[in-house]
XYZ file of C-alpha atoms in Angstrom:
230
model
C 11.786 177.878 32.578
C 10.893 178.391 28.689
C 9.174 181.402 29.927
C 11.593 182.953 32.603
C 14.433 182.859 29.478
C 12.122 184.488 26.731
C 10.265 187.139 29.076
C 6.892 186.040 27.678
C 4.919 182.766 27.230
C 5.109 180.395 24.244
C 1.726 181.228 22.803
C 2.544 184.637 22.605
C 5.576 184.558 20.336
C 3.541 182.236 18.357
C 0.236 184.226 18.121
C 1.678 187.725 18.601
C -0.690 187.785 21.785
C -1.361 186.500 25.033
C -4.232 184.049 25.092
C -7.720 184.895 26.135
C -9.718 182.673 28.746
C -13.647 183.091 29.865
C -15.350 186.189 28.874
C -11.858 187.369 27.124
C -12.444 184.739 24.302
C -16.083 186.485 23.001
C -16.678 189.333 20.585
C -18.735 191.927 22.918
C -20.217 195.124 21.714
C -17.936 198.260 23.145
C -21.739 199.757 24.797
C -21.727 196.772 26.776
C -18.327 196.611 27.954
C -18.823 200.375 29.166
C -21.809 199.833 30.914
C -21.098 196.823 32.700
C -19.554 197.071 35.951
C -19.080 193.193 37.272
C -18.732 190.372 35.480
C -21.691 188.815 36.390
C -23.606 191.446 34.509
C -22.053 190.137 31.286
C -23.032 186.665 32.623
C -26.722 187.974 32.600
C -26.406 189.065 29.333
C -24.888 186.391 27.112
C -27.421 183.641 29.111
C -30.357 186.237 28.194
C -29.074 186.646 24.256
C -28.051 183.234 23.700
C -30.834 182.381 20.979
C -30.054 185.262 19.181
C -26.306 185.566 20.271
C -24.877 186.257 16.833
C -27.146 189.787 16.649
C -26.658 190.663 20.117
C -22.805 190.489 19.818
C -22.752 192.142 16.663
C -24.830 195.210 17.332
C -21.903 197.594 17.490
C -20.806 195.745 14.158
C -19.075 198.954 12.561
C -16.778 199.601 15.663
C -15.922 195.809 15.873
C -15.057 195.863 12.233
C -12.616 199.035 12.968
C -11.155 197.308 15.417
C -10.349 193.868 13.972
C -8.809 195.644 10.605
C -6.786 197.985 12.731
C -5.707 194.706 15.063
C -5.185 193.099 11.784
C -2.835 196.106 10.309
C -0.589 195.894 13.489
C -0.620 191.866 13.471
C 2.801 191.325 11.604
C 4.310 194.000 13.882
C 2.929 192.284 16.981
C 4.254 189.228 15.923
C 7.990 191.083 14.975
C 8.181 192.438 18.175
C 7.081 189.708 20.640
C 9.727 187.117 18.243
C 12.486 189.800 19.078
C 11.541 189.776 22.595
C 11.841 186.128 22.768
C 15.501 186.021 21.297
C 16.664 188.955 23.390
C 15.646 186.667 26.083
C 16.856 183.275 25.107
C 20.514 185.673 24.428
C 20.171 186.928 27.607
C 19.873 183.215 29.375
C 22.470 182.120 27.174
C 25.114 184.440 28.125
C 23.946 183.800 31.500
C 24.725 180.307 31.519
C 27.933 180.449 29.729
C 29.175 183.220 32.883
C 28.231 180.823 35.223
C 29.547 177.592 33.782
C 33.455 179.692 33.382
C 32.625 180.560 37.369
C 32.142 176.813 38.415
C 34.299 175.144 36.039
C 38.185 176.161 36.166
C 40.069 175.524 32.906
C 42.351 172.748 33.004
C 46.074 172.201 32.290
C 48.172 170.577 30.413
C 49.825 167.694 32.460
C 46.927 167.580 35.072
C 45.506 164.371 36.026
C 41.782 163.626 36.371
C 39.364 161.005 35.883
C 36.802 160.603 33.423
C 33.515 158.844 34.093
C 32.586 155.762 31.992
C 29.328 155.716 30.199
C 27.478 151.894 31.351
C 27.596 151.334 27.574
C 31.358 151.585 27.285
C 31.937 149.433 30.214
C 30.974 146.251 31.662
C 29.262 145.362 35.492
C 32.344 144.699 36.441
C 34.603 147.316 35.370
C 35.142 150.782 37.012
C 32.776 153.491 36.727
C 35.712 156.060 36.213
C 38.915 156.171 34.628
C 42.323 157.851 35.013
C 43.378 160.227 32.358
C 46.005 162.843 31.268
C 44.816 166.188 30.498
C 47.478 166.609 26.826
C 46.016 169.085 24.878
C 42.754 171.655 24.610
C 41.217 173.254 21.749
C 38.272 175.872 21.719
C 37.111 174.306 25.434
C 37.879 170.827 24.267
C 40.397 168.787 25.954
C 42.219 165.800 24.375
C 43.302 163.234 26.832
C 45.392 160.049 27.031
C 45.902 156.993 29.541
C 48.166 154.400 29.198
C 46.055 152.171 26.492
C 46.397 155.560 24.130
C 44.773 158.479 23.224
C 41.497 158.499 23.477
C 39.705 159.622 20.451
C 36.494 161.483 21.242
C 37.057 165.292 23.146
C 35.776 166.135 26.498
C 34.934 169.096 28.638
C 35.672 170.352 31.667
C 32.518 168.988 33.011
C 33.216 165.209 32.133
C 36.808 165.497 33.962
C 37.704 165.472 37.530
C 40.641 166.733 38.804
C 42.620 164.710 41.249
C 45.551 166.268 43.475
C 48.044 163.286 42.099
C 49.914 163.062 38.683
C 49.791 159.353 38.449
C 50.528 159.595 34.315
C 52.337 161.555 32.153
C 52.222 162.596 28.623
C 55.116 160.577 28.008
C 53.282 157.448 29.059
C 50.692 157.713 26.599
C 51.157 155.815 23.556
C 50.089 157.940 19.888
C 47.636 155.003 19.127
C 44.199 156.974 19.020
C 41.506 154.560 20.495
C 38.153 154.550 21.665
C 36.996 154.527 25.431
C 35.548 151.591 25.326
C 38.641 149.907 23.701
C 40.786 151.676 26.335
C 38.496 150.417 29.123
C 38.435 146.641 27.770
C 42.349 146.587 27.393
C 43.186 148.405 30.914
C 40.462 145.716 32.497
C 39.805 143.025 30.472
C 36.486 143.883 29.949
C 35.108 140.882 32.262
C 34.178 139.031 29.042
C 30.883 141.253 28.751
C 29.931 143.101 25.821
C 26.939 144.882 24.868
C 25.285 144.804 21.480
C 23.621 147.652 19.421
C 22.020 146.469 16.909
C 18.086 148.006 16.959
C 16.817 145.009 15.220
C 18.763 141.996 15.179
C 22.555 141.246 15.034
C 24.605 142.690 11.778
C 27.380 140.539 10.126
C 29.880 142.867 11.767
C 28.329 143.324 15.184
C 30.589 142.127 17.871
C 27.920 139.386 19.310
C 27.705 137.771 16.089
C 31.722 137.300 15.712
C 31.251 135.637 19.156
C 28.205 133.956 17.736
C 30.368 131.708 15.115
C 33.406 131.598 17.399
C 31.506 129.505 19.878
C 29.843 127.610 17.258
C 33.525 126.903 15.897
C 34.605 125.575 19.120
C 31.485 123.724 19.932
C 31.411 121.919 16.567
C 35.133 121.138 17.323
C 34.643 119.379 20.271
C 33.242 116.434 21.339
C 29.581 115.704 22.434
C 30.894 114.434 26.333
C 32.771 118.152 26.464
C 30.404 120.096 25.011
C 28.165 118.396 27.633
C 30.715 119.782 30.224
């Protein structure tokens, strides 16, 4: 795929060249690679000089030299040219995508009604996996929508919404509290009494678990041992 969108391969637009394998990777005398017909015959003759394989590849040393300053000269350009290659190609993929994502996804409108999937973070086993929204504003391909907890306060695209044929809610139903989706999904629901923590390592003072932490301590310690036993 990284190649299809850049029109060459990776090592090239690092290296300025495409990468030699076998009998591409040695240094061979030009008289050599003239006479030789198959590449078995340059088989013969590497196994033959391999004692004294750094005189027998550099017998046409002057020519070889030539070459690897002129290679060298033209090196930077190589490298200009095969970077601009690679852009021209990621712009090209680019635009492509963008074409086909206004094709498949048709701009929403104000008023509409759709549903918005809920991340498993933001919601608990119980709780639904998508959630009814107003479409009330949109901004640059960014929509702001609304339910009937609030506005939510994170944007979406056209992508994370799915249109449904009903208007269930209106603007006017939403309250101007901005709120996250998880807070709008544990009012509408309840939230099943789960939450999730996300902490990396261990619980904070403010992290949610640890609040329930010392609640349930409180109550425990308030009660007595036969209904704490309960």
């Amino acid at each position: 795929m990284l190649r299809r969108s850049k029109g060459q391969s990776p090592f090239k637009v690092t290296f300025g060249e495409q990468p030699r394998i076998g009998l591409e990777s040695y240094v061979l005398p030009k008289s050599l690679v003239n006479a030789a017909k198959t590449e078995e015959e340059i088989e013969e003759f590497l196994t033959s000089h391999e004692a004294n394989d750094k005189d027998s590849l550099n017998r046409d040393g002057k020519n070889y030299d030539e070459n690897e300053s002129s290679i060298m000269k033209h090196l930077p350009e190589t490298f200009i040219k095969a970077r601009k290659e690679a852009a021209l190609g990621q712009s090209r993929a680019a635009a492509k995508m963008t074409r086909r994502a206004k094709k498949m996804l048709i701009p929403l409108q104000i008023g509409q009604n759709c549903t918005l999937r809920v991340p498993d973070v933001d919601r608990g086993p119980a709780d639904p996996k998508h959630f009814l929204v107003v479409v009330m504003a949109e901004c640059e391909g960014l929509y702001t929508v609304g339910c009937r907890e609030g506005k939510l306060a994170s944007k979406f695209t056209a992508a994370d919404l799915q249109v449904i044929s009903e208007n269930i809610l209106s603007i006017d139903e939403v309250p101007d509290t901005e709120i996250p989706l998880r807070t709008a999904v544990t009012k509408a629901t309840g939230g099943q009494g789960y939450v999730k923590c996300m902490c990396i390592s261990g619980c904070s003072s403010g992290c949610i678990m640890m609040q329930l932490q010392q609640k349930k301590s409180t109550v425990q310690f308030s009660m007595s041992p036969r209904e704490v036993m309960q």
